[in-house]
């Protein structure tokens, strides 16, 4: 902790240097006071984490190349870090809000984050990254708009709507953390929230009275950009709006080939932008649904998230059954084919005026290959622990970024294996030793029985392939080397290898 406190002066110098280097770009300022409040999203009073007294927190709305300054005051009873999920930290990794790069903000302290959203556009979100706090809230949307001189690849929408979906427990994060630390599973969540609120009472048997639900008001005939983020902790969700097509336009900073979906599986940590035209009659309101995937539907019906889409000229409340999701909740092929269908719009400009397709990632020379395999939790030193390639990561007492800067010996090891290790699993602070300006191919081999989502903090990668079974060198023949989507979070299903190029 002494090293962390001693960093203050260094951080000020670095921040000043960043300011001088980008003084021509606008600075935007935000103040976050993070505290506990009492809320009842599922009808049961509980402790949640609020930002400026609100749950969920406010949406950060900025423009490409803005310098973002967020002063965070920690009024919790434990340390805190805020992670800007999907924001690419270019030469500012110490602002990423993760234990590996930042010292935690102690209770009653404050810390000011400063970073530039350089050459980025799109839909992202932020959340607290320590102590399982995300299970109690503290999250919100993060929008990066195009500069005025750079056109977006669709007509300007009539409005912009952020929707946060995610599984939810009525136990707070400290209770959930104790359960995990004891080597036990969390069990079924108590519900799925939409913008921090519980389900509309579409069924009096499944949904009790007195639950506050989200209502999104729209104007008939208008087209809205709806940004949807799965901010939950473990549950993949299928998102849909009754009788409305979802025209996919962007995901995590990449414009997509535009195509319609009646519903889309959104995995934990993923973000999507849809263009939705309000082209239905207004005889009633319409359901907005987020339902669990890859679980027993009959058991999980009571945790379905339901909000209301309300036309300004609506003549009545939504009624009747919810719009159906995928026919088979266990059908992983349906979900995988959806993911495969999402392609990069290589003819559109991104944050710069040059086309995205001018970078041919399929022709690069890969310098390193890593096969990362996860398995069901294993017993290590008497506790069930998660592993990756046979290693269960141990957080060091000094953040790795600081240990690297100050050359602290023994804080971590640059020996993460390129292939899964044989023999018993072990606990290590083991780090991948990448090559500066190199290109890395990473294969995610999921040998667990559950879905896993993988996120790359501070950068993005190309998703170039997905398939069942064990990955081999021959799998490269199936890679998409032309318009694979660049994103920050991808899923790996049971016995699915998500073959990815990082760049």
Short mmCIF file of C-alpha atoms in Angstrom, two decimals:
data_model
loop_
_atom_site.label_atom_id
_atom_site.label_comp_id
_atom_site.label_asym_id
_atom_site.label_seq_id
_atom_site.Cartn_x
_atom_site.Cartn_y
_atom_site.Cartn_z
CA UNK A 1 0.00 0.00 0.00
CA UNK A 2 2.95 2.33 0.65
CA UNK A 3 3.95 2.06 -3.00
CA UNK A 4 0.39 2.85 -4.05
CA UNK A 5 0.29 5.99 -1.91
CA UNK A 6 3.67 7.05 -3.16
CA UNK A 7 2.36 7.00 -6.70
CA UNK A 8 0.32 10.21 -6.33
CA UNK A 9 3.07 12.61 -7.43
CA UNK A 10 4.06 10.36 -10.32
CA UNK A 11 0.45 10.14 -11.51
CA UNK A 12 0.16 13.94 -11.45
CA UNK A 13 3.26 14.29 -13.63
CA UNK A 14 1.95 11.72 -16.10
CA UNK A 15 -1.47 13.39 -16.21
CA UNK A 16 0.12 16.79 -16.88
CA UNK A 17 2.21 15.33 -19.69
CA UNK A 18 -0.93 13.83 -21.27
CA UNK A 19 -2.65 17.22 -20.97
CA UNK A 20 0.17 19.05 -22.73
CA UNK A 21 0.29 16.51 -25.54
CA UNK A 22 -3.43 16.82 -26.36
CA UNK A 23 -4.28 20.36 -25.31
CA UNK A 24 -6.18 21.00 -28.56
CA UNK A 25 -8.76 18.36 -27.70
CA UNK A 26 -11.69 19.18 -25.44
CA UNK A 27 -11.65 18.23 -21.76
CA UNK A 28 -14.91 16.95 -20.25
CA UNK A 29 -15.35 16.59 -16.49
CA UNK A 30 -17.47 14.31 -14.33
CA UNK A 31 -17.80 13.87 -10.56
CA UNK A 32 -18.74 10.45 -9.20
CA UNK A 33 -19.70 9.99 -5.55
CA UNK A 34 -19.97 6.24 -4.99
CA UNK A 35 -22.08 5.23 -2.01
CA UNK A 36 -24.58 2.72 -0.69
CA UNK A 37 -28.30 3.39 -0.90
CA UNK A 38 -31.33 1.26 -0.18
CA UNK A 39 -33.41 0.21 -3.16
CA UNK A 40 -36.00 -2.47 -3.94
CA UNK A 41 -35.52 -3.46 -7.59
CA UNK A 42 -37.24 -6.83 -6.99
CA UNK A 43 -39.63 -5.61 -4.30
CA UNK A 44 -37.23 -6.47 -1.45
CA UNK A 45 -35.29 -3.63 0.24
CA UNK A 46 -31.56 -4.19 -0.16
CA UNK A 47 -28.23 -2.39 -0.22
CA UNK A 48 -27.10 -1.31 -3.70
CA UNK A 49 -24.18 0.76 -4.95
CA UNK A 50 -25.21 4.12 -6.38
CA UNK A 51 -23.33 6.87 -8.18
CA UNK A 52 -24.39 10.39 -7.25
CA UNK A 53 -27.32 8.81 -5.46
CA UNK A 54 -28.59 7.03 -8.58
CA UNK A 55 -28.85 3.34 -9.43
CA UNK A 56 -27.77 2.64 -12.13
CA UNK A 57 -25.23 5.43 -12.44
CA UNK A 58 -25.30 8.27 -14.98
CA UNK A 59 -24.38 7.75 -18.62
CA UNK A 60 -21.07 9.31 -19.68
CA UNK A 61 -21.60 10.93 -23.09
CA UNK A 62 -18.49 12.22 -24.88
CA UNK A 63 -17.04 12.63 -28.37
CA UNK A 64 -14.07 11.03 -30.09
CA UNK A 65 -10.71 12.43 -28.90
CA UNK A 66 -12.20 14.11 -25.82
CA UNK A 67 -10.03 14.03 -22.72
CA UNK A 68 -12.24 12.49 -20.05
CA UNK A 69 -11.66 13.48 -16.41
CA UNK A 70 -13.68 11.62 -13.75
CA UNK A 71 -13.17 12.41 -10.08
CA UNK A 72 -14.32 9.41 -8.04
CA UNK A 73 -15.02 9.83 -4.32
CA UNK A 74 -15.29 6.51 -2.51
CA UNK A 75 -17.96 6.58 0.22
CA UNK A 76 -18.18 2.80 0.50
CA UNK A 77 -16.79 0.89 3.47
CA UNK A 78 -14.21 -0.90 1.30
CA UNK A 79 -11.74 -0.06 -1.44
CA UNK A 80 -12.97 0.73 -4.95
CA UNK A 81 -11.88 0.90 -8.57
CA UNK A 82 -13.97 1.88 -11.60
CA UNK A 83 -13.22 0.06 -14.86
CA UNK A 84 -14.10 1.68 -18.20
CA UNK A 85 -15.05 -1.47 -20.06
CA UNK A 86 -14.10 -1.32 -23.73
CA UNK A 87 -12.36 2.05 -23.54
CA UNK A 88 -8.96 1.63 -25.17
CA UNK A 89 -6.27 2.92 -22.86
CA UNK A 90 -3.53 4.03 -25.21
CA UNK A 91 -0.44 4.84 -23.15
CA UNK A 92 -2.69 5.34 -20.12
CA UNK A 93 -3.02 1.81 -18.75
CA UNK A 94 -2.75 3.13 -15.17
CA UNK A 95 -6.21 4.72 -15.66
CA UNK A 96 -7.95 1.44 -16.52
CA UNK A 97 -9.44 0.88 -13.08
CA UNK A 98 -8.28 -2.68 -12.55
CA UNK A 99 -6.25 -4.18 -9.74
CA UNK A 100 -3.44 -5.06 -12.12
CA UNK A 101 -3.00 -1.42 -13.18
CA UNK A 102 -4.35 0.76 -10.36
CA UNK A 103 -4.04 0.99 -6.62
CA UNK A 104 -7.49 0.69 -5.01
CA UNK A 105 -9.19 3.88 -3.81
CA UNK A 106 -9.49 3.49 -0.03
CA UNK A 107 -12.75 4.37 1.78
CA UNK A 108 -13.22 8.14 2.21
CA UNK A 109 -10.55 8.81 -0.43
CA UNK A 110 -10.93 10.11 -3.96
CA UNK A 111 -9.03 9.52 -7.18
CA UNK A 112 -9.23 11.38 -10.48
CA UNK A 113 -9.14 9.31 -13.65
CA UNK A 114 -7.93 11.02 -16.81
CA UNK A 115 -7.73 9.42 -20.23
CA UNK A 116 -8.36 10.30 -23.86
CA UNK A 117 -10.95 8.41 -25.90
CA UNK A 118 -8.54 8.51 -28.80
CA UNK A 119 -9.83 7.34 -32.19
CA UNK A 120 -12.83 5.55 -30.69
CA UNK A 121 -16.58 5.57 -31.22
CA UNK A 122 -19.36 3.36 -29.94
CA UNK A 123 -21.22 1.89 -27.00
CA UNK A 124 -19.53 0.87 -23.75
CA UNK A 125 -20.16 0.84 -20.00
CA UNK A 126 -18.32 1.22 -16.70
CA UNK A 127 -18.50 -0.77 -13.47
CA UNK A 128 -16.69 -1.31 -10.14
CA UNK A 129 -14.03 -3.99 -10.62
CA UNK A 130 -13.14 -4.97 -7.03
CA UNK A 131 -14.70 -7.19 -4.35
CA UNK A 132 -17.54 -8.44 -6.58
CA UNK A 133 -19.13 -4.97 -6.22
CA UNK A 134 -20.59 -5.15 -9.72
CA UNK A 135 -23.17 -7.59 -8.29
CA UNK A 136 -24.54 -4.66 -6.25
CA UNK A 137 -24.51 -1.99 -8.97
CA UNK A 138 -22.18 0.95 -9.54
CA UNK A 139 -22.47 0.58 -13.32
CA UNK A 140 -23.60 2.90 -16.11
CA UNK A 141 -23.38 3.53 -19.85
CA UNK A 142 -20.47 5.13 -21.70
CA UNK A 143 -21.12 6.64 -25.15
CA UNK A 144 -18.46 7.93 -27.54
CA UNK A 145 -19.98 9.91 -30.42
CA UNK A 146 -18.43 10.56 -33.82
CA UNK A 147 -16.85 13.91 -34.49
CA UNK A 148 -19.08 16.08 -36.66
CA UNK A 149 -16.75 15.79 -39.67
CA UNK A 150 -16.95 11.96 -39.65
CA UNK A 151 -20.29 10.60 -40.93
CA UNK A 152 -21.99 7.65 -39.30
CA UNK A 153 -22.97 4.82 -41.68
CA UNK A 154 -26.72 5.33 -41.19
CA UNK A 155 -29.21 8.17 -41.02
CA UNK A 156 -28.97 10.18 -37.81
CA UNK A 157 -31.36 8.56 -35.32
CA UNK A 158 -34.17 10.57 -33.76
CA UNK A 159 -33.04 9.62 -30.28
CA UNK A 160 -30.48 7.66 -28.26
CA UNK A 161 -31.51 5.15 -25.56
CA UNK A 162 -29.27 3.21 -23.17
CA UNK A 163 -30.55 -0.10 -21.75
CA UNK A 164 -28.64 -1.99 -19.05
CA UNK A 165 -29.69 -5.63 -18.59
CA UNK A 166 -28.28 -8.12 -16.12
CA UNK A 167 -28.96 -10.90 -13.63
CA UNK A 168 -29.55 -9.82 -10.04
CA UNK A 169 -29.52 -11.22 -6.51
CA UNK A 170 -31.31 -9.81 -3.48
CA UNK A 171 -28.22 -10.68 -1.43
CA UNK A 172 -25.61 -7.94 -1.61
CA UNK A 173 -22.16 -8.39 -3.05
CA UNK A 174 -20.48 -9.06 0.31
CA UNK A 175 -22.79 -12.01 0.98
CA UNK A 176 -22.31 -13.30 -2.56
CA UNK A 177 -18.55 -12.90 -2.23
CA UNK A 178 -18.50 -14.98 0.96
CA UNK A 179 -20.39 -17.73 -0.86
CA UNK A 180 -17.84 -17.77 -3.67
CA UNK A 181 -14.91 -17.63 -1.25
CA UNK A 182 -16.32 -20.70 0.47
CA UNK A 183 -16.07 -22.56 -2.85
CA UNK A 184 -19.83 -22.66 -3.44
CA UNK A 185 -21.92 -21.65 -6.43
CA UNK A 186 -24.24 -18.65 -6.32
CA UNK A 187 -27.30 -20.57 -7.49
CA UNK A 188 -30.07 -19.08 -9.57
CA UNK A 189 -30.36 -15.29 -9.54
CA UNK A 190 -33.48 -13.75 -8.05
CA UNK A 191 -34.27 -11.77 -11.17
CA UNK A 192 -33.10 -9.92 -14.27
CA UNK A 193 -33.10 -6.14 -14.10
CA UNK A 194 -33.60 -3.67 -16.93
CA UNK A 195 -32.11 -0.27 -16.11
CA UNK A 196 -32.00 -1.22 -12.45
CA UNK A 197 -35.68 -2.11 -12.23
CA UNK A 198 -37.60 -5.35 -11.91
CA UNK A 199 -40.11 -6.93 -14.30
CA UNK A 200 -43.42 -5.51 -15.45
CA UNK A 201 -46.25 -7.67 -14.12
CA UNK A 202 -47.00 -9.52 -17.32
CA UNK A 203 -48.03 -12.59 -15.30
CA UNK A 204 -49.56 -12.33 -11.81
CA UNK A 205 -48.29 -15.78 -10.86
CA UNK A 206 -44.66 -15.14 -11.78
CA UNK A 207 -44.39 -11.43 -10.93
CA UNK A 208 -45.71 -10.07 -7.60
CA UNK A 209 -47.37 -6.69 -7.14
CA UNK A 210 -45.49 -3.56 -6.22
CA UNK A 211 -42.36 -3.92 -8.39
CA UNK A 212 -41.20 -0.77 -10.16
CA UNK A 213 -40.49 -1.45 -13.83
CA UNK A 214 -38.76 0.51 -16.58
CA UNK A 215 -40.83 2.38 -19.17
CA UNK A 216 -39.17 3.77 -22.30
CA UNK A 217 -41.24 6.37 -24.12
CA UNK A 218 -40.91 6.77 -27.89
CA UNK A 219 -42.61 8.68 -30.68
CA UNK A 220 -44.38 6.79 -33.47
CA UNK A 221 -42.54 6.68 -36.78
CA UNK A 222 -39.21 7.71 -35.25
CA UNK A 223 -36.00 5.63 -35.37
CA UNK A 224 -33.92 5.30 -32.21
CA UNK A 225 -30.42 4.05 -31.55
CA UNK A 226 -30.83 1.62 -28.65
CA UNK A 227 -27.60 0.67 -26.90
CA UNK A 228 -27.92 -2.56 -24.89
CA UNK A 229 -25.30 -3.73 -22.35
CA UNK A 230 -25.26 -6.96 -20.34
CA UNK A 231 -23.91 -5.67 -17.01
CA UNK A 232 -24.72 -8.88 -15.08
CA UNK A 233 -22.28 -11.27 -13.45
CA UNK A 234 -22.94 -14.69 -14.96
CA UNK A 235 -26.06 -15.04 -17.13
CA UNK A 236 -26.29 -14.82 -20.92
CA UNK A 237 -29.49 -13.04 -21.90
CA UNK A 238 -31.63 -12.99 -25.03
CA UNK A 239 -32.84 -9.46 -25.81
CA UNK A 240 -35.93 -8.65 -27.85
CA UNK A 241 -38.66 -6.03 -28.30
CA UNK A 242 -42.14 -7.27 -29.08
CA UNK A 243 -43.10 -6.83 -32.77
CA UNK A 244 -40.02 -4.70 -33.53
CA UNK A 245 -36.98 -5.56 -35.62
CA UNK A 246 -33.53 -4.95 -34.18
CA UNK A 247 -31.26 -3.61 -36.92
CA UNK A 248 -27.74 -4.25 -35.62
CA UNK A 249 -25.46 -1.29 -36.36
CA UNK A 250 -22.51 -1.37 -33.93
CA UNK A 251 -20.90 -3.42 -31.21
CA UNK A 252 -18.25 -2.23 -28.75
CA UNK A 253 -16.81 0.40 -31.06
CA UNK A 254 -17.12 -1.37 -34.42
CA UNK A 255 -19.79 -0.59 -37.00
CA UNK A 256 -21.34 -3.81 -38.24
CA UNK A 257 -22.83 -4.95 -41.50
CA UNK A 258 -26.45 -3.96 -40.86
CA UNK A 259 -28.86 -6.85 -40.53
CA UNK A 260 -32.15 -7.44 -38.75
CA UNK A 261 -32.65 -9.71 -35.76
CA UNK A 262 -35.89 -10.50 -33.99
CA UNK A 263 -33.78 -11.24 -30.90
CA UNK A 264 -30.09 -11.41 -30.06
CA UNK A 265 -28.12 -13.28 -27.41
CA UNK A 266 -26.07 -10.80 -25.39
CA UNK A 267 -23.46 -12.39 -23.15
CA UNK A 268 -22.04 -10.97 -19.94
CA UNK A 269 -20.00 -7.84 -20.63
CA UNK A 270 -21.14 -7.41 -24.25
CA UNK A 271 -22.62 -4.23 -25.76
CA UNK A 272 -24.66 -3.71 -28.94
CA UNK A 273 -26.31 -0.81 -30.79
CA UNK A 274 -29.58 -1.41 -32.60
CA UNK A 275 -31.56 0.91 -34.86
CA UNK A 276 -35.23 0.39 -34.02
CA UNK A 277 -38.00 2.08 -35.94
CA UNK A 278 -41.29 2.63 -34.09
CA UNK A 279 -43.44 1.39 -36.97
CA UNK A 280 -46.15 -0.50 -35.09
CA UNK A 281 -49.67 0.66 -34.28
CA UNK A 282 -50.26 2.09 -30.83
CA UNK A 283 -53.16 -0.07 -29.76
CA UNK A 284 -51.07 -1.16 -26.77
CA UNK A 285 -47.63 -0.79 -25.25
CA UNK A 286 -44.99 -3.37 -26.16
CA UNK A 287 -42.80 -5.68 -24.08
CA UNK A 288 -39.02 -5.32 -23.86
CA UNK A 289 -37.63 -8.69 -22.72
CA UNK A 290 -34.31 -10.01 -21.41
CA UNK A 291 -34.51 -13.75 -20.71
CA UNK A 292 -31.86 -16.23 -19.59
CA UNK A 293 -30.17 -18.55 -22.08
CA UNK A 294 -28.72 -22.06 -21.71
CA UNK A 295 -30.79 -22.80 -18.60
CA UNK A 296 -34.01 -24.66 -17.80
CA UNK A 297 -36.67 -22.26 -19.06
CA UNK A 298 -39.45 -23.57 -16.83
CA UNK A 299 -37.33 -22.89 -13.73
CA UNK A 300 -36.05 -19.52 -14.92
CA UNK A 301 -39.32 -17.96 -16.10
CA UNK A 302 -39.71 -16.08 -12.84
CA UNK A 303 -36.39 -14.26 -13.34
CA UNK A 304 -37.16 -12.88 -16.81
CA UNK A 305 -36.58 -9.14 -17.16
CA UNK A 306 -39.52 -7.22 -18.68
CA UNK A 307 -39.74 -3.48 -19.41
CA UNK A 308 -42.29 -1.49 -21.41
CA UNK A 309 -41.93 0.32 -24.73
CA UNK A 310 -44.53 3.06 -24.61
CA UNK A 311 -45.59 4.98 -27.72
CA UNK A 312 -46.66 8.54 -26.91
CA UNK A 313 -50.05 7.80 -28.50
CA UNK A 314 -50.47 4.33 -26.97
CA UNK A 315 -54.04 3.36 -26.21
CA UNK A 316 -53.45 0.70 -23.56
CA UNK A 317 -51.11 -1.39 -21.46
CA UNK A 318 -49.12 -4.32 -22.81
CA UNK A 319 -50.92 -7.59 -22.34
CA UNK A 320 -50.75 -11.26 -23.28
CA UNK A 321 -47.75 -13.59 -23.38
CA UNK A 322 -44.21 -12.35 -23.84
CA UNK A 323 -42.67 -12.52 -27.34
CA UNK A 324 -40.95 -15.85 -27.78
CA UNK A 325 -37.20 -16.15 -27.72
CA UNK A 326 -35.16 -18.93 -29.37
CA UNK A 327 -37.14 -22.17 -29.59
CA UNK A 328 -34.64 -24.22 -27.59
CA UNK A 329 -33.01 -22.49 -24.63
CA UNK A 330 -30.18 -25.04 -24.75
CA UNK A 331 -29.55 -24.60 -28.49
CA UNK A 332 -25.96 -23.37 -28.54
CA UNK A 333 -25.75 -23.68 -32.35
CA UNK A 334 -28.41 -20.97 -32.76
CA UNK A 335 -26.43 -18.62 -30.54
CA UNK A 336 -23.12 -19.43 -32.20
CA UNK A 337 -24.54 -18.88 -35.68
CA UNK A 338 -25.83 -15.50 -34.52
CA UNK A 339 -22.34 -14.57 -33.32
CA UNK A 340 -20.81 -15.76 -36.59
CA UNK A 341 -23.25 -13.61 -38.56
CA UNK A 342 -21.98 -10.39 -36.98
CA UNK A 343 -19.52 -8.89 -39.46
CA UNK A 344 -17.45 -5.73 -39.58
CA UNK A 345 -18.63 -2.95 -41.90
CA UNK A 346 -15.30 -2.46 -43.66
CA UNK A 347 -16.67 0.24 -45.97
CA UNK A 348 -17.61 2.56 -43.12
CA UNK A 349 -15.34 5.06 -41.45
CA UNK A 350 -14.78 4.55 -37.77
CA UNK A 351 -13.36 7.36 -35.67
CA UNK A 352 -11.09 8.46 -38.53
CA UNK A 353 -11.95 9.41 -42.12
CA UNK A 354 -10.17 6.40 -43.59
CA UNK A 355 -12.17 3.18 -44.07
CA UNK A 356 -11.85 0.54 -41.39
CA UNK A 357 -11.03 -2.04 -44.03
CA UNK A 358 -7.75 -0.30 -44.86
CA UNK A 359 -6.20 -2.39 -42.08
CA UNK A 360 -5.92 -5.96 -43.38
CA UNK A 361 -5.66 -7.97 -40.20
CA UNK A 362 -5.79 -11.23 -42.16
CA UNK A 363 -2.40 -10.59 -43.75
CA UNK A 364 -0.42 -9.80 -40.60
CA UNK A 365 2.43 -11.96 -39.36
CA UNK A 366 1.46 -13.56 -36.06
CA UNK A 367 4.37 -13.48 -33.62
CA UNK A 368 2.85 -15.41 -30.69
CA UNK A 369 0.16 -18.05 -30.24
CA UNK A 370 -1.55 -18.83 -26.92
CA UNK A 371 -4.06 -21.60 -26.28
CA UNK A 372 -6.00 -20.68 -23.12
CA UNK A 373 -8.07 -23.54 -21.72
CA UNK A 374 -10.53 -23.24 -18.87
CA UNK A 375 -12.01 -26.17 -16.96
CA UNK A 376 -14.51 -26.58 -14.15
CA UNK A 377 -13.17 -25.26 -10.80
CA UNK A 378 -10.51 -27.49 -9.28
CA UNK A 379 -9.36 -28.08 -5.71
CA UNK A 380 -6.17 -26.17 -4.89
CA UNK A 381 -5.01 -25.92 -1.27
CA UNK A 382 -8.38 -27.12 -0.06
CA UNK A 383 -10.48 -24.62 -2.08
CA UNK A 384 -12.33 -24.82 -5.38
CA UNK A 385 -10.62 -22.37 -7.71
CA UNK A 386 -10.98 -21.35 -11.34
CA UNK A 387 -8.00 -21.99 -13.60
CA UNK A 388 -6.81 -20.96 -17.04
CA UNK A 389 -4.39 -23.37 -18.70
CA UNK A 390 -3.83 -24.96 -15.28
CA UNK A 391 -3.01 -21.71 -13.44
CA UNK A 392 -5.19 -19.95 -10.89
CA UNK A 393 -4.20 -16.29 -10.86
CA UNK A 394 -3.13 -14.65 -7.58
CA UNK A 395 -3.43 -10.88 -7.33
CA UNK A 396 -0.11 -9.37 -6.24
CA UNK A 397 0.16 -6.94 -3.34
CA UNK A 398 1.55 -4.35 -5.75
CA UNK A 399 -0.36 -3.73 -9.01
CA UNK A 400 1.56 -5.25 -11.91
CA UNK A 401 1.72 -1.95 -13.78
CA UNK A 402 3.40 -0.32 -10.79
CA UNK A 403 5.68 -3.26 -10.16
CA UNK A 404 6.80 -3.00 -13.78
CA UNK A 405 7.35 0.76 -13.55
CA UNK A 406 9.35 0.57 -10.33
CA UNK A 407 11.04 -2.73 -11.21
CA UNK A 408 9.76 -4.51 -8.09
CA UNK A 409 11.36 -7.95 -8.11
CA UNK A 410 9.24 -11.03 -7.49
CA UNK A 411 5.88 -9.25 -7.81
CA UNK A 412 4.93 -11.36 -10.83
CA UNK A 413 6.32 -13.91 -13.28
CA UNK A 414 6.47 -13.57 -17.07
CA UNK A 415 5.97 -17.28 -17.56
CA UNK A 416 2.35 -17.85 -18.53
CA UNK A 417 2.39 -21.00 -20.72
CA UNK A 418 1.57 -20.86 -24.41
CA UNK A 419 -0.31 -24.16 -24.03
CA UNK A 420 -2.19 -25.71 -21.10
CA UNK A 421 0.21 -27.18 -18.55
CA UNK A 422 0.16 -30.83 -17.57
CA UNK A 423 0.10 -31.99 -13.99
CA UNK A 424 -1.77 -30.54 -11.02
CA UNK A 425 -3.06 -26.95 -11.20
CA UNK A 426 -1.16 -24.27 -9.32
CA UNK A 427 -1.63 -20.75 -7.98
CA UNK A 428 0.66 -18.13 -9.50
CA UNK A 429 0.91 -14.45 -10.39
CA UNK A 430 1.78 -15.49 -13.91
CA UNK A 431 1.62 -12.99 -16.76
CA UNK A 432 1.72 -13.38 -20.55
CA UNK A 433 4.97 -11.95 -21.90
CA UNK A 434 3.88 -10.27 -25.12
CA UNK A 435 6.15 -8.68 -27.71
CA UNK A 436 5.92 -4.93 -28.16
CA UNK A 437 4.14 -4.23 -31.46
CA UNK A 438 3.73 -7.94 -32.00
CA UNK A 439 0.56 -9.71 -33.13
CA UNK A 440 -0.93 -12.36 -30.93
CA UNK A 441 -3.30 -15.19 -31.76
CA UNK A 442 -5.30 -16.41 -28.76
CA UNK A 443 -7.44 -19.54 -28.77
CA UNK A 444 -10.05 -19.79 -26.02
CA UNK A 445 -10.74 -23.46 -25.35
CA UNK A 446 -13.77 -23.86 -23.06
CA UNK A 447 -13.73 -27.29 -21.44
CA UNK A 448 -16.17 -26.27 -18.73
CA UNK A 449 -19.87 -27.16 -18.73
CA UNK A 450 -20.88 -23.48 -18.63
CA UNK A 451 -20.71 -20.45 -20.87
CA UNK A 452 -17.75 -18.14 -20.31
CA UNK A 453 -17.23 -14.56 -21.46
CA UNK A 454 -13.74 -13.15 -21.99
CA UNK A 455 -12.93 -9.45 -21.92
CA UNK A 456 -9.74 -7.72 -22.99
CA UNK A 457 -9.30 -4.59 -20.89
CA UNK A 458 -7.95 -1.46 -22.51
CA UNK A 459 -7.78 -2.84 -26.04
CA UNK A 460 -9.72 -4.75 -28.71
CA UNK A 461 -9.32 -7.94 -30.75
CA UNK A 462 -10.71 -9.50 -33.92
CA UNK A 463 -13.03 -12.46 -33.51
CA UNK A 464 -11.96 -14.61 -36.46
CA UNK A 465 -13.59 -17.95 -35.71
CA UNK A 466 -15.82 -20.10 -33.50
CA UNK A 467 -16.44 -23.81 -33.58
CA UNK A 468 -17.07 -26.90 -31.47
CA UNK A 469 -14.48 -29.34 -30.22
CA UNK A 470 -10.76 -29.05 -29.66
CA UNK A 471 -8.79 -26.48 -31.60
CA UNK A 472 -6.00 -27.72 -33.89
CA UNK A 473 -3.66 -26.02 -36.34
CA UNK A 474 -6.05 -27.07 -39.11
CA UNK A 475 -8.75 -24.86 -37.54
CA UNK A 476 -7.00 -21.85 -39.06
CA UNK A 477 -8.47 -22.84 -42.41
CA UNK A 478 -11.90 -21.73 -41.12
CA UNK A 479 -10.80 -18.27 -39.95
CA UNK A 480 -12.56 -15.18 -41.26
CA UNK A 481 -9.65 -13.04 -42.45
CA UNK A 482 -11.69 -10.32 -44.13
CA UNK A 483 -14.45 -8.84 -41.98
CA UNK A 484 -14.29 -10.43 -38.54
CA UNK A 485 -15.66 -8.03 -35.96
CA UNK A 486 -13.29 -6.11 -33.69
CA UNK A 487 -14.62 -6.04 -30.14
CA UNK A 488 -13.60 -6.26 -26.46
CA UNK A 489 -15.73 -9.14 -25.11
CA UNK A 490 -16.54 -12.50 -26.63
CA UNK A 491 -18.15 -15.71 -25.47
CA UNK A 492 -16.80 -19.24 -25.31
CA UNK A 493 -19.40 -21.97 -24.96
CA UNK A 494 -18.95 -25.46 -23.66
CA UNK A 495 -16.34 -27.25 -25.78
CA UNK A 496 -16.26 -24.25 -28.09
CA UNK A 497 -13.02 -22.78 -29.27
CA UNK A 498 -13.25 -19.06 -29.88
CA UNK A 499 -10.25 -18.45 -32.13
CA UNK A 500 -9.23 -14.82 -31.90
CA UNK A 501 -6.58 -12.51 -33.25
CA UNK A 502 -5.50 -9.76 -30.88
CA UNK A 503 -3.94 -6.75 -32.51
#
